Amino acid sequence: MSIPTLSQIAHGLSTGHFSSEEITCDLLADIVAKDKQYNSFITITKTLALVQARAADQRRSQGRAAPLTGVPIAHKDIFCTRGIRTSCASRMLDNFVPPYESTVSQRLLDAGSVCLGKTNLDEFAMGSSNETSYYGVVNNPWDLDAVPGGSSGGSTVAVAAGLVPGATGTDTGGSIRQPASFCGVTGIKPTYGRVSRFGIIAYASSLDQAGPIARTAEDVALMLNVMAGFDQQDSTSVDRAVDDYCAQLEQPLKGLKIGLPKEYFGPGLDDGVAQCILSAVQDYERLGAQILDISLSKLPLSIAAYYVIASAEASSNLSRYDGVRYGYRCDQPTGLLDMYCRSRAEGFGTEVKRRIMVGTYALSEGYFDAYYRKAQCIRRLIKNEFEHALAQVDVIMGPVTPTPAFNQGSKTVNPVGMYLEDIYTLSANLAGIPAMSVPAGFVSGRPVGLQIMGNYFAEAQLLQIAHQYQKVTDWHLQIPPHSSQECA
Amino acid sequence: MTLVDTDIKKIAHLARLQISQNELIDYVNSLGSILALVDHMQQVNTDDVEPLANPLDQHQRLRVDQVTTVNQHDEFMALAPVSDAGLYLVPKVIE
Amino acid sequence: MSWEVVIGLEIHAQLATRSKLFSGAAVTFGAIPNTHATLVDLGMPGALPVLNESALKMAVQFGVAIDAEIKQHSVFTRKNYFYPDLPKGYQTSQMDEPIVGQGYVDIQLDHSRCKRIGVTRAHLEEDAGKSLHENFTGMTGIDLNRSSTPLLEIVSEPDMRSAAEAVAYMRKIHSIVTTLGICDGNMAEGSMRCDANVSIRPVGAVKLGTRTELKNINSFRFVERAIMLEAERQINLLEAGGVVVQETRLYDSEHNTTRSMRSKEEANDYRYFPCPDLLPVHIDDDYIANIRAQLPELPDQRCQRFIDVYGLSEYDASVLSANRSMADYFEVVQRCCNDPKASANWIMGELTKYLNEHHIDIADAPISAPQLGQLLKRIADNTIHGNAAKILFEALWHSDDDVDKIIVNKGLKQLSDVGAIETMVDEVISTHVDQVQQYILAPAPRRDRMLGFFVGRVMQASKGAANPSQVNKLLLQKLNRLN
């Protein structure tokens, strides 16, 4: 029993083993039959998918196929998709059908991929457990009681369960890597500015970055090849040539210098997780890498800096949801103020409101310097520390999370406890460097991800490092007990 | 930093969020603990540190001054909760 | 006690770009509501701003023109507040790091005095939409066409001491931005509007009094009136033992009063922070030097040239150069007729009178500069005389015809044929026997006045075409001979 990877599906399409329409029909049937137990999709775009699949088959028959032509994928429901409801898992946008397309989804559309639907997430991408969605909790296929992680939990679950071979995600503080780790799939958060943010519903503008989620590093590379690139419509997009992320996958790792920051292995790290990571590091040694101990002493500060910056930017980014031009408006407002306050109170969920409150406070008169400005200074220190470390080593490795996936409901009472779970992922967003999660073992049947962080624009190198590891391990090919059967 | 009811009410007003009495108590606690977490930053001396607004320290790119959009008025207006005569309608604004 | 008024102005000049500050939507006025508002202007989810290069260039042009410090590094900031015509819930502006720093302009107070007014800063920001309060079943309508239109906010020092100075300053800024071509200066359409900070203090006092802010004044006349009213209100308040409250007030031009806008005051906490969707703006020395090198002739330089080259008085030169359209008009007229003084007189006199009566801007004057120039040329070469010129001017105002054609058609050509005029003079004398008799009997001083009667009759007979001085001369000769 196996679940085909995105590369295998792409290969099957190119060799004519099956058509896009066939694989699309199969996967749609699977989603309909099996997603009730996961709740990984908010919207299934069946009709559209079949139209796109037939168009892809036609394109292939005309000899105009690109690497992703006819390959089914899904989008986190944070990417605006023209004519398809884009909810951001919020009541606020429950009825929102954008008349425009995000750059990322447009690029994937232009490459001929087929969109099966929009995946679940934490409301406005705020959360680490996918328990804050207006459309309900997402269940982890490895253990239905466990959270899938968040915020891109719907995408990682859909991939892990074999409902779709690849999906898009966004990562503001670990929202691709953490759920990828919890679900045993591969995901990358590229360098800030590498992938356009245009048309992605903003959480924290200076931290948000979109990336692909799939089973293997090779799959991820195929998707990133299409997603990455300069976009005139995003001022923070970087005008720099995009590497071919598949080109260097097969290069050996001999001489690679890997840094292990001692702070990533300190108190709070689950023993089982630590063993998985250290075992993976040994695998890398066998592949010819050299291991160096390093220090990233600012790690503990990343939580404070992150929650201030992210909340502050979110409080402002989410002011546009006011019930005037689109989205939710409360019934029978008694006046303008009432319309604002009730529409927003009723349209947003608890965690979103909490972060808006924190951010509003942090920016309010008299506190800006102590909070936002201070956090940005610390952000600089964190970036400096990474630059210093990455001058000594090629990449930095460590765990993605302190523990494997926790049980649903176990951390919802105490928000701070939940925030502390993100300690290993936040600093890559603060510094803007690329980072990924690669399946590296299991603890009590729940997956563990290895985090690989690299220098700015070193995505090709990270993917090469992950791919070489996946050639000698099969963690990424394990099939969750509750997943779908072979479908191709 | 401890927050009291009046702080929460002021923040909620600035953020235009209606809050119930129960939520008020919850916010006093949860915001209080988040701010305690965040206060770790204050131990670090950052006097000589330039704030980092953008991770790549890049500069703003400029757009050529050209009209590039098409009129999508009808599509946008269809999203409006309440509209009339091509205008978005809101409860009366009193100046 | 005698009081001194202290005034500072914040002028918002709408920049004359094609597209908006952060989006590719067209900048328009009076279009169908919400048809020129795109993703960015509507604050749609996922929309992102990209800065318009022309807007930046225009801001720098202004800075260079007022001899200001141009900041190589400037930052866009979000000013957060909720208002229905502010789609994103924040206005993107510049706070701590504006593009233009300290500069100045000189204003002409009267025929001889000049005063320097400091400009604290000028920064780029986006405009909001418009709230329409007409009755939509008890609701307010929102039009976002104006959303994200580029504005340059020009903040002065509190250097002005009277409403007249404030107006002179505003006119000067108007002439600079219109000369640079960075703003159309159309105040009726809101292309330039201003907020006035007004306070009073006892003459001689150093400390500034509590100020009020008068919002959104959109004409020179209203600026003057609003400031005078507000200063008077504050003086009355203080003299009655009251205190001035720091607040925002609205000038009501209909009732000529100012009133408090308390609704805008409550809980002002704008939570400024650098906009994370825009990066710091960086410009280099070459960029600034390039703009400096291409700067057009500025009003002050033009004024000096009008004095030096055309020999105009300082006052005439300053009036003509204060408005770019007027200065351009003058130069064309002058070139046609080669008589700077007559050109200035006609533009500042007859033309301005007509324009004011019809509320028309000189740029839209129905009489073109070449037409007026041609008219003046025909006066200079004695084809027409003063009276006929006024008839011709009136005719030109209503028609596009050629000047010489109108002169022929209306028979305005000056009659200089002595024989013909003499015949008319003889005719008038012979048909007004009584009046001639009275003239002859009158003492010399009264005769001068009585002569006008005969002149008028002859002019009438010539349908205005006779040369009046010739008529005068002939009448005198003939009447005196009867004596």
PDB file of C-alpha atoms in Angstrom, chain A residues 188-347:
ATOM      1  CA  ILE A 188       9.145  24.760   3.132  1.00  0.00           C
ATOM      2  CA  LYS A 189       8.862  28.372   4.161  1.00  0.00           C
ATOM      3  CA  PRO A 190      10.928  30.227   1.562  1.00  0.00           C
ATOM      4  CA  THR A 191      12.971  33.381   2.147  1.00  0.00           C
ATOM      5  CA  TYR A 192      10.742  36.378   2.908  1.00  0.00           C
ATOM      6  CA  GLY A 193      10.037  38.056  -0.441  1.00  0.00           C
ATOM      7  CA  ARG A 194      10.738  34.967  -2.572  1.00  0.00           C
ATOM      8  CA  VAL A 195       7.038  34.177  -3.094  1.00  0.00           C
ATOM      9  CA  SER A 196       4.540  36.964  -3.770  1.00  0.00           C
ATOM     10  CA  ARG A 197       2.104  37.839  -1.004  1.00  0.00           C
ATOM     11  CA  PHE A 198      -0.328  39.471  -3.429  1.00  0.00           C
ATOM     12  CA  GLY A 199      -3.802  38.060  -2.941  1.00  0.00           C
ATOM     13  CA  ILE A 200      -2.905  36.212   0.234  1.00  0.00           C
ATOM     14  CA  ILE A 201      -5.065  37.391   3.107  1.00  0.00           C
ATOM     15  CA  ALA A 202      -2.589  39.118   5.391  1.00  0.00           C
ATOM     16  CA  TYR A 203      -1.929  38.130   8.959  1.00  0.00           C
ATOM     17  CA  ALA A 204       1.410  39.812   9.681  1.00  0.00           C
ATOM     18  CA  SER A 205       2.808  41.420   6.545  1.00  0.00           C
ATOM     19  CA  SER A 206       6.487  41.446   7.495  1.00  0.00           C
ATOM     20  CA  LEU A 207       6.430  37.770   8.497  1.00  0.00           C
ATOM     21  CA  ASP A 208       3.952  36.074   6.117  1.00  0.00           C
ATOM     22  CA  GLN A 209       5.419  33.884   3.430  1.00  0.00           C
ATOM     23  CA  ALA A 210       3.756  31.252   1.257  1.00  0.00           C
ATOM     24  CA  GLY A 211       5.250  27.883   0.470  1.00  0.00           C
ATOM     25  CA  PRO A 212       4.433  24.391  -0.784  1.00  0.00           C
ATOM     26  CA  ILE A 213       3.514  21.283   1.221  1.00  0.00           C
ATOM     27  CA  ALA A 214       3.850  17.774  -0.228  1.00  0.00           C
ATOM     28  CA  ARG A 215       5.141  14.334   0.654  1.00  0.00           C
ATOM     29  CA  THR A 216       8.707  14.710  -0.580  1.00  0.00           C
ATOM     30  CA  ALA A 217      11.350  17.384  -1.039  1.00  0.00           C
ATOM     31  CA  GLU A 218      11.250  16.698  -4.760  1.00  0.00           C
ATOM     32  CA  ASP A 219       7.488  17.389  -4.822  1.00  0.00           C
ATOM     33  CA  VAL A 220       8.005  20.561  -2.884  1.00  0.00           C
ATOM     34  CA  ALA A 221      10.750  21.641  -5.303  1.00  0.00           C
ATOM     35  CA  LEU A 222       8.437  21.089  -8.271  1.00  0.00           C
ATOM     36  CA  MET A 223       5.775  23.275  -6.712  1.00  0.00           C
ATOM     37  CA  LEU A 224       8.167  25.978  -5.525  1.00  0.00           C
ATOM     38  CA  ASN A 225       9.567  26.215  -9.056  1.00  0.00           C
ATOM     39  CA  VAL A 226       6.164  27.500 -10.078  1.00  0.00           C
ATOM     40  CA  MET A 227       5.281  29.510  -6.965  1.00  0.00           C
ATOM     41  CA  ALA A 228       8.496  31.514  -6.523  1.00  0.00           C
ATOM     42  CA  GLY A 229       9.350  34.663  -8.412  1.00  0.00           C
ATOM     43  CA  PHE A 230       9.233  38.410  -8.525  1.00  0.00           C
ATOM     44  CA  ASP A 231       5.832  40.121  -8.525  1.00  0.00           C
ATOM     45  CA  GLN A 232       5.365  43.803  -9.375  1.00  0.00           C
ATOM     46  CA  GLN A 233       2.222  43.894  -7.252  1.00  0.00           C
ATOM     47  CA  ASP A 234       4.039  43.165  -3.996  1.00  0.00           C
ATOM     48  CA  SER A 235       6.479  45.833  -2.804  1.00  0.00           C
ATOM     49  CA  THR A 236       8.222  43.297  -0.576  1.00  0.00           C
ATOM     50  CA  SER A 237       8.708  40.798  -3.409  1.00  0.00           C
ATOM     51  CA  VAL A 238      12.373  40.411  -4.321  1.00  0.00           C
ATOM     52  CA  ASP A 239      13.460  41.083  -7.897  1.00  0.00           C
ATOM     53  CA  ARG A 240      16.003  38.325  -8.222  1.00  0.00           C
ATOM     54  CA  ALA A 241      16.312  35.335 -10.551  1.00  0.00           C
ATOM     55  CA  VAL A 242      14.698  32.145  -9.266  1.00  0.00           C
ATOM     56  CA  ASP A 243      16.832  29.012  -8.984  1.00  0.00           C
ATOM     57  CA  ASP A 244      15.702  25.748 -10.540  1.00  0.00           C
ATOM     58  CA  TYR A 245      14.887  23.980  -7.298  1.00  0.00           C
ATOM     59  CA  CYS A 246      15.078  20.541  -8.921  1.00  0.00           C
ATOM     60  CA  ALA A 247      18.503  21.069 -10.476  1.00  0.00           C
ATOM     61  CA  GLN A 248      20.652  20.488  -7.445  1.00  0.00           C
ATOM     62  CA  LEU A 249      18.568  17.794  -5.700  1.00  0.00           C
ATOM     63  CA  GLU A 250      20.842  14.948  -6.697  1.00  0.00           C
ATOM     64  CA  GLN A 251      24.110  16.561  -5.647  1.00  0.00           C
ATOM     65  CA  PRO A 252      25.837  14.761  -2.745  1.00  0.00           C
ATOM     66  CA  LEU A 253      26.186  16.383   0.677  1.00  0.00           C
ATOM     67  CA  LYS A 254      29.880  15.742   1.208  1.00  0.00           C
ATOM     68  CA  GLY A 255      31.504  18.602   3.098  1.00  0.00           C
ATOM     69  CA  LEU A 256      28.197  20.138   4.155  1.00  0.00           C
ATOM     70  CA  LYS A 257      28.516  21.980   7.460  1.00  0.00           C
ATOM     71  CA  ILE A 258      25.520  21.571   9.725  1.00  0.00           C
ATOM     72  CA  GLY A 259      25.141  23.711  12.833  1.00  0.00           C
ATOM     73  CA  LEU A 260      23.257  22.403  15.860  1.00  0.00           C
ATOM     74  CA  PRO A 261      22.254  25.284  18.109  1.00  0.00           C
ATOM     75  CA  LYS A 262      22.392  24.162  21.710  1.00  0.00           C
ATOM     76  CA  GLU A 263      19.349  26.281  22.550  1.00  0.00           C
ATOM     77  CA  TYR A 264      17.234  24.029  20.307  1.00  0.00           C
ATOM     78  CA  PHE A 265      18.031  21.051  22.489  1.00  0.00           C
ATOM     79  CA  GLY A 266      17.466  22.591  25.903  1.00  0.00           C
ATOM     80  CA  PRO A 267      14.804  22.066  28.565  1.00  0.00           C
ATOM     81  CA  GLY A 268      11.293  21.637  27.238  1.00  0.00           C
ATOM     82  CA  LEU A 269      12.294  19.433  24.332  1.00  0.00           C
ATOM     83  CA  ASP A 270      10.620  16.035  24.413  1.00  0.00           C
ATOM     84  CA  ASP A 271      13.182  13.211  24.714  1.00  0.00           C
ATOM     85  CA  GLY A 272      11.613  11.219  21.925  1.00  0.00           C
ATOM     86  CA  VAL A 273      11.705  14.213  19.597  1.00  0.00           C
ATOM     87  CA  ALA A 274      15.326  14.892  20.550  1.00  0.00           C
ATOM     88  CA  GLN A 275      16.242  11.286  19.702  1.00  0.00           C
ATOM     89  CA  CYS A 276      14.596  11.520  16.294  1.00  0.00           C
ATOM     90  CA  ILE A 277      16.471  14.722  15.487  1.00  0.00           C
ATOM     91  CA  LEU A 278      19.841  13.451  16.701  1.00  0.00           C
ATOM     92  CA  SER A 279      19.334  10.254  14.787  1.00  0.00           C
ATOM     93  CA  ALA A 280      18.643  12.266  11.641  1.00  0.00           C
ATOM     94  CA  VAL A 281      21.772  14.271  12.282  1.00  0.00           C
ATOM     95  CA  GLN A 282      23.719  10.995  12.431  1.00  0.00           C
ATOM     96  CA  ASP A 283      22.218  10.035   9.076  1.00  0.00           C
ATOM     97  CA  TYR A 284      23.598  13.299   7.711  1.00  0.00           C
ATOM     98  CA  GLU A 285      27.012  12.534   9.108  1.00  0.00           C
ATOM     99  CA  ARG A 286      26.904   9.265   7.235  1.00  0.00           C
ATOM    100  CA  LEU A 287      26.026  11.246   4.100  1.00  0.00           C
ATOM    101  CA  GLY A 288      29.285  13.185   4.512  1.00  0.00           C
ATOM    102  CA  ALA A 289      28.158  16.204   6.483  1.00  0.00           C
ATOM    103  CA  GLN A 290      30.176  17.790   9.237  1.00  0.00           C
ATOM    104  CA  ILE A 291      28.347  18.654  12.474  1.00  0.00           C
ATOM    105  CA  LEU A 292      29.218  21.779  14.466  1.00  0.00           C
ATOM    106  CA  ASP A 293      27.811  22.992  17.753  1.00  0.00           C
ATOM    107  CA  ILE A 294      26.612  26.569  17.558  1.00  0.00           C
ATOM    108  CA  SER A 295      24.632  28.948  19.723  1.00  0.00           C
ATOM    109  CA  LEU A 296      21.575  31.036  18.961  1.00  0.00           C
ATOM    110  CA  SER A 297      21.235  32.686  22.332  1.00  0.00           C
ATOM    111  CA  LYS A 298      18.402  35.002  21.309  1.00  0.00           C
ATOM    112  CA  LEU A 299      16.031  32.099  20.757  1.00  0.00           C
ATOM    113  CA  PRO A 300      14.005  32.633  23.957  1.00  0.00           C
ATOM    114  CA  LEU A 301      13.354  36.238  22.938  1.00  0.00           C
ATOM    115  CA  SER A 302      11.781  35.228  19.653  1.00  0.00           C
ATOM    116  CA  ILE A 303       8.427  34.447  21.264  1.00  0.00           C
ATOM    117  CA  ALA A 304       8.039  37.911  22.746  1.00  0.00           C
ATOM    118  CA  ALA A 305       9.261  39.690  19.620  1.00  0.00           C
ATOM    119  CA  TYR A 306       7.061  37.567  17.402  1.00  0.00           C
ATOM    120  CA  TYR A 307       3.850  37.990  19.353  1.00  0.00           C
ATOM    121  CA  VAL A 308       4.297  41.744  19.528  1.00  0.00           C
ATOM    122  CA  ILE A 309       5.131  42.232  15.850  1.00  0.00           C
ATOM    123  CA  ALA A 310       2.607  39.715  14.547  1.00  0.00           C
ATOM    124  CA  SER A 311      -0.203  40.989  16.764  1.00  0.00           C
ATOM    125  CA  ALA A 312       0.543  44.624  16.032  1.00  0.00           C
ATOM    126  CA  GLU A 313       0.570  44.112  12.271  1.00  0.00           C
ATOM    127  CA  ALA A 314      -2.505  41.884  12.508  1.00  0.00           C
ATOM    128  CA  SER A 315      -4.452  44.452  14.514  1.00  0.00           C
ATOM    129  CA  SER A 316      -3.939  46.923  11.668  1.00  0.00           C
ATOM    130  CA  ASN A 317      -4.267  44.421   8.793  1.00  0.00           C
ATOM    131  CA  LEU A 318      -7.597  43.203  10.142  1.00  0.00           C
ATOM    132  CA  SER A 319      -9.090  46.691  10.538  1.00  0.00           C
ATOM    133  CA  ARG A 320     -10.395  46.441   6.984  1.00  0.00           C
ATOM    134  CA  TYR A 321     -12.975  43.893   8.121  1.00  0.00           C
ATOM    135  CA  ASP A 322     -15.525  46.485   9.121  1.00  0.00           C
ATOM    136  CA  GLY A 323     -18.710  45.259   7.490  1.00  0.00           C
ATOM    137  CA  VAL A 324     -18.752  48.055   4.910  1.00  0.00           C
ATOM    138  CA  ARG A 325     -17.510  46.717   1.574  1.00  0.00           C
ATOM    139  CA  TYR A 326     -17.554  42.935   1.952  1.00  0.00           C
ATOM    140  CA  GLY A 327     -17.774  40.238   4.555  1.00  0.00           C
ATOM    141  CA  TYR A 328     -19.904  39.956   7.632  1.00  0.00           C
ATOM    142  CA  ARG A 329     -22.127  42.761   8.899  1.00  0.00           C
ATOM    143  CA  CYS A 330     -24.173  42.345  12.051  1.00  0.00           C
ATOM    144  CA  ASP A 331     -27.961  42.426  11.926  1.00  0.00           C
ATOM    145  CA  GLN A 332     -29.792  45.685  12.552  1.00  0.00           C
ATOM    146  CA  PRO A 333     -26.954  47.950  13.663  1.00  0.00           C
ATOM    147  CA  THR A 334     -28.225  50.810  15.803  1.00  0.00           C
ATOM    148  CA  GLY A 335     -25.537  53.130  14.496  1.00  0.00           C
ATOM    149  CA  LEU A 336     -22.080  53.263  12.967  1.00  0.00           C
ATOM    150  CA  LEU A 337     -20.181  52.373  16.134  1.00  0.00           C
ATOM    151  CA  ASP A 338     -22.548  49.521  16.856  1.00  0.00           C
ATOM    152  CA  MET A 339     -22.072  48.229  13.301  1.00  0.00           C
ATOM    153  CA  TYR A 340     -18.294  48.215  13.707  1.00  0.00           C
ATOM    154  CA  CYS A 341     -18.170  46.733  17.188  1.00  0.00           C
ATOM    155  CA  ARG A 342     -20.763  44.024  16.687  1.00  0.00           C
ATOM    156  CA  SER A 343     -19.766  43.047  13.147  1.00  0.00           C
ATOM    157  CA  ARG A 344     -16.199  42.548  14.320  1.00  0.00           C
ATOM    158  CA  ALA A 345     -17.127  40.909  17.614  1.00  0.00           C
ATOM    159  CA  GLU A 346     -19.468  38.476  15.868  1.00  0.00           C
ATOM    160  CA  GLY A 347     -17.367  37.979  12.746  1.00  0.00           C
TER     161      GLY A 347
END
